[in-house]
């Protein structure tokens, strides 16, 4: 307890990419641009799905929740990262590190579950079209989203409390650009089998199980699609499912690589760039993927903009 109390009064150091100064300025500009794209893109989706009544369906209810998650997730990480790159100090307070670690973990775990929920929604829409509105009624959709949020919260409370109790023996350097699980565990001066088991178990529950359910859903969807004769039907299915599958591939691919393999098999520099991908780039691509591949969203954006223009003229 003495070590924990002592460390709780000290700032942590976040070196980020400071060992590669030639890349640091380039990375900061790229991160800033992607952050702006994330803010604009995800805010647009949230506003459009709220304002356009034609998008008041389960699919877009889940999509707006995904956009809100991405907004919160990136905002919990990127501002502090940019402050550290551009400022004289590369540090974060103990309390700030705990909050960043907790919220990033909570939101990432919630997104894992939400992507699985969205896959089930696509299964119901394509494989049970006549009963879709009965199956995916508003109360069930709200419960599914609430379960995703509570599941993420529970996992974050467990892992955060265990990780921050690890003795660090005065070590203050979190070898990453934000307070993330692998880097915080590596700070410990003792080996914890319990933490390793908990991380693996949560990885199975929040990564492998949802991904398995997603793959099962799309396996059934594929069988249903094979029975569709019209080219228009094929195109509609590919438009609605293709966006979700692309997001799933980007998110789960990098997350599983980082969390489901032994930590000592990944170099720290390699780990930083993988982390950069799923914390900065993926959230900015989500709205672009859904907007570019989805006619409903594009038409809704056009309708919303035309309404605003008419209101401004009048």
Coordinates of C-alpha atoms in Angstrom, one line a residue:
X1 CA 0.0 0.0 0.0
X2 CA 2.9 2.3 0.7
X3 CA 4.1 2.1 -2.9
X4 CA 0.6 2.7 -4.2
X5 CA 0.1 5.8 -2.0
X6 CA 3.5 7.2 -3.0
X7 CA 2.9 6.7 -6.7
X8 CA -0.6 8.2 -6.5
X9 CA 0.9 11.6 -5.7
X10 CA 3.4 11.6 -8.7
X11 CA 2.9 12.4 -12.4
X12 CA 3.4 9.7 -15.0
X13 CA 5.6 10.2 -18.0
X14 CA 4.2 9.5 -21.5
X15 CA 7.1 9.5 -23.9
X16 CA 5.0 8.6 -26.8
X17 CA 7.2 8.8 -30.0
X18 CA 9.8 11.1 -28.4
X19 CA 12.5 8.6 -29.3
X20 CA 11.7 9.3 -32.9
X21 CA 11.7 13.2 -33.0
X22 CA 11.9 13.2 -36.8
X23 CA 8.5 11.4 -36.9
X24 CA 6.9 13.1 -33.9
X25 CA 5.9 16.4 -35.7
X26 CA 4.5 14.4 -38.7
X27 CA 2.5 12.1 -36.3
X28 CA 1.1 15.1 -34.5
X29 CA -0.2 16.7 -37.7
X30 CA -1.7 13.4 -38.9
X31 CA -3.3 12.7 -35.5
X32 CA -4.8 16.3 -35.4
X33 CA -6.2 15.9 -38.9
X34 CA -7.7 12.5 -38.1
X35 CA -9.2 13.9 -34.9
X36 CA -10.9 16.7 -36.7
X37 CA -12.3 14.2 -39.2
X38 CA -13.5 12.0 -36.3
X39 CA -15.2 15.0 -34.6
X40 CA -16.9 16.2 -37.8
X41 CA -17.8 12.8 -39.2
X42 CA -19.2 11.2 -36.0
X43 CA -21.1 14.4 -34.9
X44 CA -22.7 14.6 -38.4
X45 CA -23.9 11.0 -38.1
X46 CA -25.4 11.6 -34.7
X47 CA -27.1 14.8 -35.8
X48 CA -28.4 13.4 -39.0
X49 CA -29.8 10.2 -37.4
X50 CA -31.5 12.4 -34.8
X51 CA -33.0 15.0 -37.2
X52 CA -34.0 12.7 -40.1
X53 CA -37.1 10.7 -39.2
X54 CA -36.4 8.2 -42.0
X55 CA -33.3 7.1 -40.0
X56 CA -35.2 6.4 -36.8
X57 CA -34.6 2.7 -37.2
X58 CA -32.6 0.2 -35.1
X59 CA -29.7 0.1 -37.5
X60 CA -29.1 3.9 -37.2
X61 CA -29.9 3.9 -33.5
X62 CA -26.9 1.6 -33.1
X63 CA -24.8 3.5 -35.5
X64 CA -25.4 6.8 -33.6
X65 CA -24.3 5.0 -30.4
X66 CA -21.2 3.8 -32.2
X67 CA -20.4 7.3 -33.3
X68 CA -20.9 8.6 -29.8
X69 CA -18.5 5.9 -28.5
X70 CA -15.9 6.9 -31.1
X71 CA -16.2 10.6 -30.1
X72 CA -15.7 9.9 -26.4
X73 CA -13.0 7.3 -27.0
X74 CA -10.8 9.6 -29.2
X75 CA -11.4 12.6 -26.9
X76 CA -10.2 10.7 -23.9
X77 CA -6.8 10.1 -25.6
X78 CA -5.9 12.5 -28.4
X79 CA -6.1 16.0 -26.7
X80 CA -3.7 14.9 -23.9
X81 CA -1.4 13.2 -26.6
X82 CA -1.3 16.5 -28.6
X83 CA -0.6 18.5 -25.5
X84 CA 2.3 16.2 -24.6
X85 CA 3.8 16.4 -28.2
X86 CA 3.5 20.2 -28.5
X87 CA 4.2 21.1 -24.9
X88 CA 7.4 21.2 -22.9
X89 CA 6.4 18.3 -20.7
X90 CA 5.4 14.8 -21.6
X91 CA 3.5 13.9 -18.5
X92 CA 0.1 13.2 -17.1
X93 CA -1.1 13.3 -13.5
X94 CA -1.8 10.0 -11.7
X95 CA -5.5 10.8 -11.6
X96 CA -5.5 11.8 -15.2
X97 CA -3.8 8.5 -16.1
X98 CA -6.4 6.5 -14.2
X99 CA -9.3 8.3 -15.8
X100 CA -7.8 8.0 -19.3
X101 CA -7.1 4.3 -18.7
X102 CA -10.6 3.7 -17.3
X103 CA -12.6 5.5 -20.0
X104 CA -10.5 4.2 -22.9
X105 CA -10.9 0.6 -21.7
X106 CA -14.6 1.1 -20.9
X107 CA -15.4 2.6 -24.3
X108 CA -13.4 0.0 -26.3
X109 CA -15.0 -2.9 -24.5
X110 CA -18.5 -1.3 -25.1
X111 CA -17.7 -1.0 -28.8
X112 CA -16.8 -4.7 -29.0
X113 CA -20.2 -5.6 -27.7
X114 CA -22.0 -3.0 -29.8
X115 CA -20.5 -4.3 -33.0
X116 CA -21.9 -7.7 -32.2
X117 CA -25.3 -6.2 -31.5
X118 CA -25.2 -4.5 -34.9
X119 CA -24.4 -7.8 -36.6
X120 CA -27.5 -9.4 -34.9
X121 CA -29.5 -6.4 -36.2
X122 CA -28.3 -7.1 -39.8
X123 CA -29.2 -10.8 -39.3
X124 CA -32.7 -10.0 -38.2
X125 CA -33.2 -7.5 -41.1
X126 CA -32.0 -9.8 -43.8
X127 CA -33.0 -13.3 -42.6
X128 CA -36.2 -12.4 -40.8
X129 CA -37.5 -9.4 -42.8
X130 CA -41.2 -10.0 -42.2
X131 CA -40.7 -10.1 -38.4
X132 CA -37.9 -7.5 -38.2
X133 CA -39.9 -4.7 -36.6
X134 CA -41.3 -7.2 -34.1
X135 CA -37.9 -8.7 -33.2
X136 CA -36.0 -5.4 -33.1
X137 CA -38.5 -3.4 -31.2
X138 CA -37.3 -0.1 -29.5
X139 CA -37.3 -1.6 -26.0
X140 CA -35.0 -4.5 -27.0
X141 CA -32.7 -2.1 -28.9
X142 CA -32.4 0.1 -25.8
X143 CA -31.7 -2.9 -23.6
X144 CA -29.0 -4.2 -26.0
X145 CA -27.3 -0.9 -26.0
X146 CA -27.5 -0.6 -22.2
X147 CA -26.1 -4.1 -21.8
X148 CA -23.2 -3.1 -24.0
X149 CA -22.5 0.0 -21.9
X150 CA -22.8 -1.9 -18.6
X151 CA -20.6 -4.7 -19.9
X152 CA -17.8 -2.3 -20.9
X153 CA -18.2 -0.5 -17.5
X154 CA -17.8 -3.8 -15.6
X155 CA -14.7 -4.9 -17.5
X156 CA -13.1 -1.4 -17.0
X157 CA -13.7 -1.4 -13.3
X158 CA -12.2 -4.9 -12.8
X159 CA -9.1 -4.4 -15.0
X160 CA -8.5 -0.8 -13.9
X161 CA -8.7 -1.6 -10.2
X162 CA -6.3 -4.6 -10.5
X163 CA -3.8 -2.8 -12.8
X164 CA -3.5 0.3 -10.8
X165 CA -2.8 -1.7 -7.6
X166 CA 0.3 -3.3 -9.1
X167 CA 3.5 -2.1 -7.4
X168 CA 5.7 0.0 -9.7
X169 CA 8.7 0.5 -7.4
X170 CA 9.0 4.2 -8.3
X171 CA 8.7 3.6 -12.1
X172 CA 6.9 6.6 -13.6
X173 CA 7.3 6.0 -17.4
X174 CA 4.3 4.6 -19.3
X175 CA 6.0 3.6 -22.6
X176 CA 3.2 4.7 -24.9
X177 CA 1.3 7.9 -25.9
X178 CA -1.6 7.2 -23.5
X179 CA -2.3 5.1 -20.4
X180 CA -3.1 1.8 -22.0
X181 CA -3.3 -1.7 -20.4
X182 CA -0.1 -3.4 -21.8
X183 CA 2.1 -0.4 -21.1
X184 CA 0.7 0.0 -17.5
X185 CA 1.2 -3.7 -16.8
X186 CA 4.8 -3.6 -18.1
X187 CA 5.4 -0.7 -15.6
X188 CA 5.0 -3.2 -12.7
X189 CA 8.1 -4.4 -10.9
X190 CA 6.5 -7.8 -10.2
X191 CA 4.9 -10.4 -12.4
X192 CA 1.2 -10.9 -11.9
X193 CA -0.3 -14.1 -13.0
X194 CA -3.7 -12.8 -11.9
X195 CA -3.6 -9.8 -14.3
X196 CA -2.5 -12.0 -17.1
X197 CA -5.4 -14.4 -16.6
X198 CA -7.9 -11.5 -16.2
X199 CA -6.6 -9.8 -19.4
X200 CA -6.9 -13.0 -21.4
X201 CA -10.4 -13.8 -20.0
X202 CA -11.7 -10.3 -20.8
X203 CA -10.1 -10.7 -24.2
X204 CA -12.1 -13.9 -24.8
X205 CA -15.3 -12.3 -23.5
X206 CA -15.1 -9.0 -25.2
X207 CA -13.1 -9.9 -28.4
X208 CA -13.4 -13.6 -29.3
X209 CA -17.0 -14.2 -28.2
X210 CA -18.5 -11.1 -29.9
X211 CA -16.4 -11.8 -33.0
X212 CA -17.6 -15.4 -33.1
X213 CA -21.2 -14.2 -32.9
X214 CA -20.6 -11.7 -35.7
X215 CA -19.1 -14.4 -37.9
X216 CA -22.0 -16.8 -37.2
X217 CA -24.5 -14.0 -38.0
X218 CA -22.8 -13.3 -41.3
X219 CA -22.5 -17.0 -42.1
X220 CA -26.3 -17.2 -41.8
X221 CA -26.7 -13.9 -43.8
X222 CA -24.4 -15.3 -46.5
X223 CA -26.7 -18.4 -46.9
X224 CA -29.7 -16.1 -47.1
X225 CA -28.1 -13.9 -49.7
X226 CA -27.2 -16.8 -51.9
X227 CA -30.9 -17.4 -52.3
X228 CA -31.5 -13.8 -53.6
X229 CA -32.0 -13.8 -57.3
X230 CA -32.1 -10.1 -58.1
X231 CA -29.0 -7.9 -58.5
X232 CA -30.7 -5.1 -56.7
X233 CA -31.2 -7.3 -53.7
X234 CA -27.6 -8.3 -53.7
X235 CA -26.5 -4.7 -53.9
X236 CA -28.7 -3.6 -51.0
X237 CA -27.4 -6.4 -48.8
X238 CA -23.8 -5.6 -49.6
X239 CA -24.3 -1.9 -48.9
X240 CA -25.8 -2.4 -45.5
X241 CA -23.5 -5.2 -44.4
X242 CA -20.3 -4.2 -46.2
X243 CA -19.9 -1.1 -44.0
X244 CA -20.3 -3.0 -40.8
X245 CA -18.0 -5.8 -41.9
X246 CA -15.3 -3.3 -42.9
X247 CA -15.5 -1.6 -39.4
X248 CA -15.4 -5.0 -37.7
X249 CA -12.3 -6.0 -39.6
X250 CA -10.4 -2.8 -38.8
X251 CA -11.4 -2.8 -35.1
X252 CA -11.2 -6.4 -34.2
X253 CA -8.1 -7.1 -36.3
X254 CA -5.9 -4.7 -34.5
X255 CA -7.4 -5.2 -31.1
X256 CA -7.0 -9.0 -31.1
X257 CA -3.4 -8.6 -32.3
X258 CA -2.7 -6.3 -29.4
X259 CA -4.5 -8.1 -26.6
X260 CA -4.8 -11.8 -27.4
X261 CA -1.1 -12.5 -28.1
X262 CA 1.6 -12.7 -25.4
X263 CA 2.8 -9.2 -24.6
X264 CA 6.5 -10.1 -24.9
X265 CA 6.1 -11.1 -28.6
X266 CA 5.3 -7.5 -29.7
X267 CA 8.0 -4.8 -29.7
X268 CA 7.0 -1.6 -28.0
X269 CA 7.4 0.5 -31.1
X270 CA 5.3 -1.9 -33.2
X271 CA 2.7 -1.9 -30.4
X272 CA 2.6 2.0 -30.4
X273 CA 1.8 2.1 -34.1
X274 CA -0.9 -0.6 -33.8
X275 CA -2.4 1.3 -30.9
X276 CA -2.2 4.5 -33.0
X277 CA -4.2 2.8 -35.7
X278 CA -7.1 1.6 -33.6
X279 CA -7.3 4.7 -31.3
X280 CA -6.9 7.4 -33.9
X281 CA -7.4 6.2 -37.5
X282 CA -10.2 3.6 -37.1
X283 CA -12.7 6.0 -35.3
X284 CA -12.2 8.6 -38.1
X285 CA -12.8 6.0 -40.8
X286 CA -16.1 4.7 -39.3
X287 CA -18.3 7.6 -40.4
X288 CA -16.6 7.8 -43.8
X289 CA -17.2 4.0 -44.3
X290 CA -20.8 4.2 -43.3
X291 CA -21.5 7.5 -45.3
X292 CA -19.7 6.5 -48.5
X293 CA -21.2 3.0 -48.6
X294 CA -24.7 3.9 -47.4
X295 CA -27.2 5.7 -49.6
X296 CA -29.6 6.3 -46.8
X297 CA -27.0 8.3 -44.8
X298 CA -25.9 10.2 -47.8
X299 CA -29.5 11.1 -48.7
X300 CA -30.2 12.1 -45.1
X301 CA -27.2 14.4 -45.1
X302 CA -28.4 16.0 -48.3
X303 CA -31.9 16.4 -46.9
X304 CA -30.7 17.9 -43.7
X305 CA -28.4 20.4 -45.5
X306 CA -31.2 21.4 -47.8
X307 CA -33.5 22.0 -44.9
X308 CA -30.9 24.2 -43.2
X309 CA -30.3 26.2 -46.4
X310 CA -34.1 26.8 -46.8
X311 CA -34.3 27.9 -43.1
X312 CA -31.4 30.3 -43.6
X313 CA -32.9 31.8 -46.7
X314 CA -36.3 32.3 -45.1

